[in-house]
Coordinates of C-alpha atoms in Angstrom, one line a residue:
M855 CA 144.9 99.9 132.4
A856 CA 141.2 100.4 132.1
Q857 CA 138.7 97.7 132.3
K858 CA 137.1 96.5 128.8
S859 CA 133.4 96.6 128.8
K860 CA 131.2 93.6 128.5
K861 CA 130.4 93.8 124.6
Q862 CA 134.7 94.1 123.9
E863 CA 135.0 91.3 125.4
E864 CA 132.1 89.1 123.6
N865 CA 133.4 90.5 120.4
Q866 CA 137.3 89.6 121.3
T867 CA 135.6 85.4 122.6
L868 CA 132.7 85.1 120.2
P869 CA 134.3 86.6 116.5
K870 CA 131.1 88.0 113.9
A871 CA 130.5 88.5 110.7
L872 CA 128.3 91.7 109.8
S873 CA 124.6 90.2 107.9
G874 CA 124.2 93.0 105.6
I875 CA 120.2 92.6 107.2
D876 CA 119.2 96.4 107.8
G877 CA 118.8 96.1 111.7
L878 CA 120.0 92.2 112.1
D879 CA 123.0 93.1 113.8
E880 CA 121.4 95.1 115.8
I881 CA 119.6 93.3 117.8
T882 CA 122.8 90.1 117.6
N883 CA 125.0 92.2 119.1
G884 CA 127.3 92.5 116.3
G885 CA 126.0 90.0 113.6
L886 CA 125.9 86.1 112.6
P887 CA 128.5 83.7 115.0
K888 CA 131.6 83.6 112.6
G889 CA 132.8 81.0 111.1
R890 CA 129.5 78.5 111.9
P891 CA 126.0 77.3 110.6
T892 CA 123.4 79.5 111.1
L893 CA 120.0 77.3 111.0
V894 CA 117.4 80.3 109.5
C895 CA 113.8 77.7 109.0
G896 CA 110.7 79.9 108.7
G897 CA 107.0 78.3 105.5
A898 CA 107.2 79.1 102.1
G899 CA 107.9 82.3 101.2
C900 CA 109.2 84.1 104.3
G901 CA 112.2 85.2 103.3
K902 CA 114.8 82.3 103.9
T903 CA 116.0 82.1 100.0
L904 CA 116.7 86.0 100.1
F905 CA 118.3 86.5 103.9
G906 CA 120.6 83.9 102.6
M907 CA 121.0 85.8 99.5
Q908 CA 120.7 89.1 100.8
F909 CA 124.5 87.5 104.0
I910 CA 125.9 86.7 100.6
I911 CA 125.7 89.3 98.5
K912 CA 126.5 92.4 101.1
G913 CA 129.2 90.2 102.5
I914 CA 130.3 90.3 98.6
T915 CA 130.6 93.5 98.7
E916 CA 130.8 95.6 101.0
H917 CA 132.6 94.0 103.3
G918 CA 135.1 91.7 100.9
E919 CA 134.1 87.8 102.1
N920 CA 133.5 85.8 98.6
G921 CA 130.8 83.8 99.2
V922 CA 128.9 80.0 97.8
F923 CA 125.4 79.8 97.3
M924 CA 124.4 75.9 96.8
S925 CA 120.1 75.8 96.0
F926 CA 118.4 72.7 95.7
E927 CA 115.7 74.1 94.3
E928 CA 115.9 76.9 92.4
P929 CA 118.4 77.0 88.6
S930 CA 121.2 79.7 88.8
N931 CA 119.7 81.8 85.9
D932 CA 116.8 81.9 88.0
L933 CA 117.9 82.9 91.1
S934 CA 119.9 86.1 89.3
L935 CA 116.9 87.2 88.2
N936 CA 115.0 86.7 91.2
V937 CA 117.2 88.7 92.4
R938 CA 117.5 91.3 90.0
S939 CA 114.7 93.4 90.6
M940 CA 116.4 94.0 94.1
G941 CA 119.9 95.5 92.7
F942 CA 121.5 92.4 93.3
D943 CA 124.0 91.7 90.1
L944 CA 124.9 87.8 89.9
E945 CA 126.0 86.9 87.0
D946 CA 127.9 90.1 87.0
L947 CA 129.8 89.0 90.2
K948 CA 130.3 86.0 89.1
K949 CA 132.8 86.8 86.1
Q950 CA 134.4 88.6 88.1
K951 CA 135.7 85.3 90.4
K952 CA 134.0 86.3 93.8
L953 CA 130.8 84.1 93.8
V954 CA 130.0 80.8 92.8
V955 CA 126.7 80.4 92.6
D956 CA 125.7 75.8 91.6
H957 CA 122.4 74.8 92.0
V958 CA 122.2 71.1 92.9
R959 CA 119.7 69.0 91.0
V960 CA 118.2 66.1 93.2
E961 CA 114.6 64.9 91.9
R962 CA 113.0 62.4 94.6
S963 CA 111.4 59.9 91.3
E964 CA 115.0 59.1 90.7
I965 CA 116.7 58.1 93.8
E966 CA 117.2 54.9 94.8
E967 CA 118.2 53.9 98.1
A968 CA 121.4 51.2 97.4
G969 CA 124.0 50.8 100.5
D970 CA 125.2 53.6 102.4
Y971 CA 124.1 57.2 101.8
D972 CA 126.2 59.6 102.4
L973 CA 127.4 63.6 101.6
D974 CA 131.1 63.2 100.7
G975 CA 129.7 63.9 97.2
L976 CA 129.0 67.5 98.3
F977 CA 131.1 67.6 100.8
I978 CA 133.8 67.2 97.1
R979 CA 131.8 69.9 95.2
L980 CA 131.1 72.3 98.2
G981 CA 134.6 71.9 99.0
H982 CA 136.1 72.8 94.8
A983 CA 133.9 75.6 95.0
I984 CA 134.8 77.6 98.0
D985 CA 138.8 76.7 96.7
T986 CA 137.5 78.4 93.2
V987 CA 136.8 81.3 94.4
G988 CA 138.6 81.7 98.3
A989 CA 134.3 81.8 99.8
K990 CA 134.3 83.0 103.7
R991 CA 130.5 82.7 103.3
V992 CA 128.3 79.7 102.2
V993 CA 124.4 79.2 101.9
L994 CA 122.7 76.0 102.0
D995 CA 118.9 76.9 100.3
T996 CA 117.2 74.0 101.1
L997 CA 118.5 71.7 103.0
E998 CA 115.2 69.3 102.9
S999 CA 115.7 69.1 99.1
L1000 CA 118.8 67.1 99.8
F1001 CA 117.1 64.7 101.7
S1002 CA 114.2 64.9 100.2
G1003 CA 114.2 61.3 98.9
F1004 CA 115.3 59.1 101.6
S1005 CA 113.9 58.0 104.1
N1006 CA 116.4 56.1 106.1
Q1007 CA 116.0 58.8 109.7
A1008 CA 119.2 57.6 111.8
I1009 CA 121.4 58.3 108.6
L1010 CA 120.2 61.3 107.7
R1011 CA 120.8 62.8 111.0
A1012 CA 123.8 61.4 111.0
E1013 CA 125.1 62.7 107.4
L1014 CA 123.5 66.3 109.1
R1015 CA 125.8 66.1 111.8
R1016 CA 128.4 65.9 109.8
L1017 CA 127.8 68.6 107.2
F1018 CA 127.3 70.8 110.0
H1019 CA 130.5 69.4 112.1
W1020 CA 132.2 70.0 107.6
L1021 CA 131.2 73.7 107.3
K1022 CA 133.0 75.0 110.7
N1023 CA 135.7 73.0 110.1
K1024 CA 136.5 74.7 107.1
G1025 CA 136.6 77.9 108.9
V1026 CA 133.1 79.5 106.6
T1027 CA 130.5 81.5 108.3
A1028 CA 127.3 79.2 106.4
I1029 CA 123.7 80.3 106.0
I1030 CA 121.7 76.4 105.8
T1031 CA 117.8 77.1 105.2
G1032 CA 115.6 74.7 105.9
E1033 CA 111.8 74.4 106.6
R1034 CA 109.8 74.0 109.3
G1035 CA 108.2 70.8 110.3
E1036 CA 104.9 71.0 112.5
A1037 CA 107.4 69.3 115.7
T1038 CA 109.5 70.8 115.2
L1039 CA 111.7 73.9 114.0
T1040 CA 112.7 72.4 110.5
R1041 CA 111.4 68.9 109.3
Q1042 CA 114.4 66.6 110.9
G1043 CA 114.3 67.9 114.6
L1044 CA 117.8 68.1 114.3
E1045 CA 119.8 70.7 112.4
E1046 CA 119.2 73.6 114.9
Y1047 CA 119.9 71.1 118.1
V1048 CA 124.1 71.3 115.6
S1049 CA 123.2 75.2 115.0
D1050 CA 125.4 77.4 116.4
C1051 CA 122.3 80.4 116.3
V1052 CA 118.8 79.2 114.7
I1053 CA 117.4 82.0 113.1
I1054 CA 112.7 82.0 112.4
L1055 CA 110.8 83.7 110.0
D1056 CA 107.2 84.1 109.9
H1057 CA 104.9 85.3 107.4
R1058 CA 101.2 85.5 108.6
V1059 CA 98.2 87.4 107.8
I1060 CA 96.7 89.4 110.1
E1061 CA 93.7 91.2 110.0
Q1062 CA 93.6 91.3 105.6
V1063 CA 97.2 92.8 106.6
S1064 CA 100.7 91.6 105.9
T1065 CA 103.2 90.4 108.7
R1066 CA 107.0 89.2 108.7
R1067 CA 108.2 88.5 112.1
L1068 CA 111.6 86.9 112.7
R1069 CA 112.7 85.6 116.1
I1070 CA 116.2 84.3 117.9
V1071 CA 115.6 80.9 119.5
K1072 CA 119.3 80.7 119.8
Y1073 CA 123.0 82.5 119.9
R1074 CA 125.9 80.2 122.1
G1075 CA 128.6 82.2 123.3
S1076 CA 125.8 85.2 122.0
T1077 CA 123.8 87.8 124.5
H1078 CA 120.5 88.4 121.7
G1079 CA 117.9 89.6 121.3
T1080 CA 114.3 87.2 122.5
N1081 CA 111.2 89.4 121.0
E1082 CA 109.6 88.5 117.6
Y1083 CA 110.6 91.1 116.0
P1084 CA 109.2 92.2 112.7
F1085 CA 110.7 92.4 109.2
L1086 CA 110.2 94.3 106.1
I1087 CA 111.0 92.6 102.2
D1088 CA 110.7 95.9 99.3
E1089 CA 112.8 97.3 96.9
D1090 CA 115.9 96.7 98.9
G1091 CA 115.7 93.8 100.0
I1092 CA 115.0 92.3 104.0
S1093 CA 115.6 94.9 107.2
V1094 CA 115.5 94.0 110.7
L1095 CA 112.9 96.4 112.8
P1096 CA 114.0 96.8 116.6
I1097 CA 111.6 96.8 119.2
T1098 CA 113.2 100.4 120.7
S1099 CA 116.6 100.9 122.3
L1100 CA 116.9 100.4 125.7
Q1101 CA 118.9 103.3 126.5
L1102 CA 117.4 106.9 126.7
S1103 CA 120.4 108.1 126.3
N1104 CA 119.9 110.7 122.6
S1105 CA 121.4 114.6 123.4
V1106 CA 118.9 117.7 123.8
S1107 CA 119.5 120.9 122.6
S1108 CA 118.4 124.0 124.1
E1109 CA 117.5 125.9 121.4
V1110 CA 114.2 126.7 120.9
V1111 CA 111.9 127.1 117.4
S1112 CA 108.9 128.9 116.7
T1113 CA 104.9 126.9 116.0
G1114 CA 104.7 129.8 113.5
V1115 CA 101.3 129.8 114.5
P1116 CA 101.4 134.0 115.4
G1117 CA 99.7 134.1 118.6
L1118 CA 101.4 130.4 119.6
D1119 CA 105.0 131.1 120.8
E1120 CA 103.7 133.7 123.1
M1121 CA 101.9 130.5 125.6
F1122 CA 105.1 129.3 125.8
E1123 CA 107.1 130.9 128.2
L1124 CA 110.1 130.2 126.2
G1125 CA 108.1 131.5 122.7
G1126 CA 108.4 127.7 121.6
F1127 CA 109.4 124.6 121.8
Y1128 CA 112.3 122.9 122.1
K1129 CA 114.4 121.8 118.4
G1130 CA 114.6 117.8 118.4
S1131 CA 111.5 117.4 120.5
N1132 CA 108.3 116.0 119.4
T1133 CA 104.3 117.9 119.9
L1134 CA 101.3 116.0 119.4
V1135 CA 98.2 118.1 118.1
S1136 CA 95.2 116.4 118.7
G1137 CA 91.7 117.4 118.6
T1138 CA 88.0 116.5 117.0
A1139 CA 87.2 116.7 112.8
G1140 CA 87.8 120.7 111.2
T1141 CA 89.6 121.8 114.3
A1142 CA 92.2 123.0 112.3
K1143 CA 95.2 120.1 113.4
T1144 CA 96.3 119.7 109.7
T1145 CA 96.5 123.8 109.7
I1146 CA 98.4 124.0 112.6
A1147 CA 100.9 121.3 111.7
S1148 CA 101.7 123.6 107.8
Y1149 CA 102.2 126.6 109.9
F1150 CA 104.8 124.5 111.9
A1151 CA 106.2 123.3 108.5
A1152 CA 106.0 126.3 107.2
A1153 CA 107.9 128.0 109.6
Q1154 CA 111.0 126.3 109.0
C1155 CA 111.0 125.8 105.9
S1156 CA 111.5 129.3 106.1
K1157 CA 114.4 129.3 107.7
G1158 CA 116.1 127.0 105.6
E1159 CA 115.4 123.5 107.2
R1160 CA 114.6 120.8 105.6
V1161 CA 111.4 119.4 106.1
L1162 CA 109.9 116.7 105.7
F1163 CA 105.8 116.9 105.5
F1164 CA 104.3 112.7 105.6
A1165 CA 100.6 112.8 105.1
F1166 CA 98.0 110.2 106.1
E1167 CA 95.0 111.9 104.2
E1168 CA 95.9 114.0 101.4
S1169 CA 97.4 114.0 98.3
P1170 CA 100.4 116.8 98.4
Q1171 CA 98.6 119.1 95.9
Q1172 CA 95.4 119.3 97.8
L1173 CA 97.1 120.1 100.5
I1174 CA 99.5 122.8 99.0
R1175 CA 95.9 124.2 97.5
N1176 CA 94.5 124.6 100.7
M1177 CA 97.0 126.2 102.4
S1178 CA 97.0 128.2 100.1
S1179 CA 93.6 129.4 100.5
I1180 CA 94.1 130.7 103.9
G1181 CA 97.8 132.0 103.1
I1182 CA 100.3 129.8 103.3
D1183 CA 102.6 128.6 100.2
L1184 CA 103.8 124.9 100.9
E1185 CA 104.1 124.8 96.7
K1186 CA 107.6 127.0 96.6
Y1187 CA 109.0 125.1 100.0
V1188 CA 108.7 121.7 97.4
R1189 CA 110.2 123.9 94.4
K1190 CA 113.1 125.3 96.7
G1191 CA 113.4 121.7 97.4
L1192 CA 113.1 122.0 101.6
L1193 CA 109.8 120.2 101.7
E1194 CA 109.0 117.4 100.9
I1195 CA 105.2 115.6 101.3
H1196 CA 105.1 111.3 101.7
S1197 CA 101.1 110.7 100.5
S1198 CA 99.8 107.2 101.3
R1199 CA 96.5 106.0 102.9
P1200 CA 98.2 103.9 105.8
T1201 CA 95.4 100.5 104.6
L1202 CA 98.1 101.0 102.1
N1203 CA 100.0 99.4 103.8
G1204 CA 101.9 97.4 107.2
L1205 CA 102.4 99.2 110.3
E1206 CA 106.2 98.0 109.7
L1207 CA 106.5 99.1 106.4
H1208 CA 104.9 102.4 107.1
L1209 CA 108.1 102.9 109.3
L1210 CA 110.1 101.7 107.4
T1211 CA 109.1 104.3 104.2
L1212 CA 110.0 107.1 107.3
Q1213 CA 113.4 105.6 108.1
K1214 CA 113.5 105.2 104.1
L1215 CA 112.4 108.5 103.0
I1216 CA 114.4 110.7 106.8
K1217 CA 117.8 108.8 105.0
E1218 CA 117.4 110.3 102.1
F1219 CA 116.1 113.3 102.9
E1220 CA 118.1 114.8 105.3
P1221 CA 114.8 116.7 107.2
T1222 CA 115.8 118.1 110.5
T1223 CA 111.9 118.7 111.0
V1224 CA 109.2 115.6 110.5
V1225 CA 105.4 116.3 109.9
I1226 CA 102.9 113.1 110.7
D1227 CA 99.8 113.9 109.9
P1228 CA 97.6 112.1 111.7
I1229 CA 99.1 109.0 113.5
S1230 CA 95.6 108.5 114.6
N1231 CA 94.9 107.0 111.3
L1232 CA 97.9 103.9 112.2
I1233 CA 94.7 103.2 115.2
S1234 CA 93.6 101.4 111.2
V1235 CA 96.1 98.6 110.4
G1236 CA 97.3 97.5 113.9
S1237 CA 95.9 97.3 117.7
E1238 CA 97.3 99.9 119.6
H1239 CA 99.8 97.3 121.3
E1240 CA 101.4 97.8 117.7
V1241 CA 100.7 101.0 117.2
R1242 CA 101.8 102.1 120.3
S1243 CA 105.3 99.9 119.4
M1244 CA 105.8 101.4 116.4
L1245 CA 105.5 104.6 117.4
V1246 CA 107.9 104.4 120.2
R1247 CA 110.4 103.0 117.7
L1248 CA 110.0 106.0 115.6
I1249 CA 110.4 108.1 118.6
D1250 CA 113.3 107.0 119.1
M1251 CA 114.6 107.2 115.6
L1252 CA 113.7 110.7 115.8
K1253 CA 115.7 111.4 118.7
L1254 CA 118.0 110.2 118.0
R1255 CA 118.9 111.9 115.1
N1256 CA 117.6 115.4 116.8
I1257 CA 114.8 115.6 114.5
T1258 CA 111.9 118.1 115.4
V1259 CA 109.1 116.0 115.2
L1260 CA 105.1 117.7 115.2
F1261 CA 102.7 115.5 115.4
T1262 CA 99.3 115.6 114.4
S1263 CA 96.0 113.2 116.0
L1264 CA 92.0 112.7 115.7
S1265 CA 90.1 112.4 119.2
K1266 CA 86.8 111.6 119.3
P1267 CA 84.2 113.9 120.9
T1268 CA 83.4 113.9 123.7
E1269 CA 81.4 115.3 126.9
H1270 CA 84.7 116.1 128.8
M1271 CA 86.9 119.1 128.2
R1272 CA 89.4 117.0 127.4
P1273 CA 89.8 115.2 124.8
D1274 CA 88.4 111.2 124.2
L1275 CA 91.3 110.5 123.4
A1276 CA 92.7 108.8 120.6
E1277 CA 95.8 109.6 121.1
E1278 CA 96.4 107.6 123.9
S1279 CA 99.2 105.6 122.6
V1280 CA 102.0 108.5 122.4
S1281 CA 100.7 111.1 124.4
S1282 CA 103.2 110.3 127.6
L1283 CA 105.8 110.0 125.0
V1284 CA 105.6 113.0 123.9
D1285 CA 107.0 116.1 124.7
T1286 CA 104.8 119.0 124.1
W1287 CA 100.2 118.2 123.8
I1288 CA 98.9 120.4 122.2
T1289 CA 93.9 120.7 122.0
V1290 CA 92.6 122.3 119.9
R1291 CA 88.9 121.3 120.0
D1292 CA 85.7 122.8 118.9
M1293 CA 83.1 124.9 121.9
E1294 CA 79.5 125.4 121.0
G1295 CA 77.5 128.7 122.3
I1296 CA 75.2 130.2 121.8
G1297 CA 73.6 128.1 117.9
E1298 CA 77.6 128.0 116.7
R1299 CA 81.1 126.8 116.9
N1300 CA 83.9 127.8 117.9
R1301 CA 87.7 126.5 117.9
G1302 CA 90.0 126.9 120.9
I1303 CA 93.2 125.3 121.7
Y1304 CA 95.1 124.9 124.5
I1305 CA 98.8 123.3 126.6
I1306 CA 97.8 120.2 128.1
K1307 CA 102.3 119.9 128.8
S1308 CA 105.2 121.1 127.6
R1309 CA 108.1 119.1 129.2
G1310 CA 110.8 121.4 130.6
M1311 CA 109.6 124.7 129.7
G1312 CA 106.5 127.0 131.9
H1313 CA 103.4 127.3 129.9
S1314 CA 99.6 129.2 130.4
N1315 CA 97.2 127.5 131.5
Q1316 CA 94.8 129.5 129.0
V1317 CA 91.8 128.4 127.2
R1318 CA 92.1 130.5 123.7
E1319 CA 90.2 131.1 120.9
F1320 CA 91.2 131.3 117.5
V1321 CA 89.6 132.4 114.4
I1322 CA 90.6 131.3 110.9
N1323 CA 90.3 133.7 107.8
G1324 CA 91.6 134.3 103.9
N1325 CA 95.1 136.3 106.1
G1326 CA 95.4 132.5 108.1
I1327 CA 94.8 131.6 111.6
E1328 CA 94.0 134.8 114.7
L1329 CA 94.6 133.9 118.3
L1330 CA 92.0 136.1 120.1
D1331 CA 92.7 137.9 123.2
V1332 CA 91.2 136.3 126.5
E1333 CA 87.1 137.3 126.5
I1334 CA 85.4 137.0 130.3
G1335 CA 82.0 137.4 131.5
P1336 CA 79.3 136.8 134.3
E1337 CA 79.6 133.2 132.4
G1338 CA 82.8 132.1 132.6
L1339 CA 84.6 132.4 128.5
L1340 CA 83.1 134.2 126.3
L1341 CA 83.7 133.3 122.1
G1342 CA 81.8 134.4 119.5
A1343 CA 78.4 136.0 119.8
A1344 CA 78.8 136.2 123.0
R1345 CA 82.4 137.9 123.1
Q1346 CA 81.2 140.3 120.0
N1347 CA 78.0 141.5 122.2
H1348 CA 80.5 141.3 125.4
R1349 CA 82.8 144.3 124.0
A1350 CA 80.0 145.6 122.0
Q1351 CA 78.2 146.4 125.6
R1352 CA 81.4 146.8 126.6
E1353 CA 81.9 149.5 124.5
A1354 CA 78.4 151.4 124.6
M1355 CA 79.2 151.0 128.4
S1356 CA 82.2 153.0 128.2
D1357 CA 80.5 155.6 125.7
E1358 CA 78.0 155.8 128.3
Q1359 CA 80.9 156.5 130.4
R1360 CA 82.0 158.9 128.1
K1361 CA 79.3 160.9 128.0
S1362 CA 78.1 161.0 131.3
Q1363 CA 81.2 162.4 131.7
E1364 CA 82.0 165.2 129.7
K1365 CA 78.6 166.8 131.1
N1366 CA 79.8 166.2 134.7
V1367 CA 82.8 167.5 132.7
R1368 CA 80.4 170.5 131.3
E1369 CA 78.2 171.1 134.6
L1370 CA 81.4 171.1 136.7
E1371 CA 82.9 173.8 134.3
R1372 CA 79.5 176.1 134.3
K1373 CA 79.3 175.9 137.8
R1374 CA 82.8 176.9 137.8
Q1375 CA 82.2 180.2 135.7
I1376 CA 79.2 181.3 138.5
L1377 CA 81.3 181.1 141.0
E1378 CA 83.7 182.5 139.0
A1379 CA 80.7 185.3 138.7
A1380 CA 79.8 185.5 142.0
I1381 CA 83.3 185.8 143.2
T1382 CA 83.9 189.0 140.5
T1383 CA 80.3 190.4 142.2
L1384 CA 81.6 190.2 145.7
R1385 CA 84.5 191.6 145.4
S1386 CA 83.4 194.5 143.6
E1387 CA 80.8 194.7 146.2
F1388 CA 83.3 194.1 149.3
A1389 CA 85.3 197.1 147.7
S1390 CA 82.5 199.7 146.6
I1391 CA 81.7 198.8 150.5
E1392 CA 85.0 199.8 151.5
D1393 CA 85.7 202.8 149.9
N1394 CA 82.6 203.8 151.4
L1395 CA 83.4 203.4 154.7
S1396 CA 86.8 204.5 154.2
A1397 CA 85.1 209.1 152.6
P1398 CA 84.4 210.1 156.4
A1399 CA 87.7 209.6 157.6
Q1400 CA 89.6 212.8 155.7
P1401 CA 87.1 215.3 157.1
E1402 CA 87.7 214.3 160.8
K1403 CA 91.1 214.2 160.4
Q1404 CA 91.7 218.3 158.6
Q1405 CA 89.4 219.6 162.1
K1406 CA 92.6 217.7 164.5
S1407 CA 94.5 219.5 162.5
K1408 CA 93.6 223.0 162.4
S1409 CA 92.8 222.3 166.5
K1410 CA 96.4 221.7 166.6
K1411 CA 97.4 224.5 165.1

């Protein structure tokens, strides 16, 4: 019998309930402890009530587990109205007898401590609600309101402990929300000790950008992520963003896709880069990074691939207009549904919301190719470490989906051959790195392109000059002069000189041919004259011999 994995053994020993919150089940290795209480604590506005409500609603709609939401702060009608904007219809679920929303009104001014205080009344009320719908999930929000009028700490601690044990005995998966204390996780300082799972929600503002974080303080009987994880609240509720996958287990492809740029494919040994890989195009301002990205997007669309173009600097209309001026028609691919351009300013949202937006667009549009132009703008809304963390998560997500991605990045101009690495946070992560840069000389600026690296594939080490005109990008042949690589006017001068030299050589060669022909004719004429002279001499020498022959013949007679 095969040995069971650690995760399978854990799932058998500790049953878990899926939370219904995107990303949370991943870092809890399966969800919240089933049949046990979980404490969710945090300050005002951090999302505790929504956390509990989403847990209840998703349990009903996705897992068939009815629920009870008991509020000590907000009336039932207010809760229904507040969560309706996120698509949660509490009234419909209540009509279907799947949900009970109960508001327990607690007014501190009306409370008078007399005799022993206990929660028997709450147990009866909560037990009735649970039995009414056969609830498997319970949320108590917010616990401090229940004890706001009482000061006897010993009694409060005893009743809190009894409440948690009562919920566990009922076998319901419970979430209890609480406000954070000054020196403890909660106001009473006891809930975190009697809870089987404790989750802290935090809402902070860093450099005028709102950021939310989630951390699992403890989880009895289960391994869990211990880092602070960013989470977001949008129209779909709460989403937790794990830092990154710990295992690099994504599949790879040997298929090669074209860059779309004439001449650039020739610089790669296999004629492009691998499908499912990620490519960085970096360079200073005005070096055609967006143009190269648009070429790539158009080439993919022309093959029927779906492309998501994430732009941080230009609106879709502006991008389409600018690319049409060099012969790239992006609009036709937008009309066909093959290209979707999503534009936004980096400062509109924090890094996490940008990542979540991209994730949602990828799920909805299901592209095979993604272009992000430029990633360097994200530095304005986060530190280099935060940007790198976000990009690692993004790259992992794209690799797992086998999506081919092209990033562009703005580099700071430097005096060195290699650009100042503003894209340093991602350059070591990408499979292919292409750099475009300005090359100045003889009072003009020219553009050059070269490949820094391409994993698993041979590539050219040449710096190729390229020009952009109404027909698009054209990579020029390498011209080498006495002082090295020639560009622009120097290239043209060198070519003109070479052509002039070739013309002179051709004329000189023609002159030599004519002179040779003249000398050949003179030689042939001289040879003809000599032959005539030789024939004449030969005739003269042979003429006297005839009479002598006749005399000899007469004497013999």
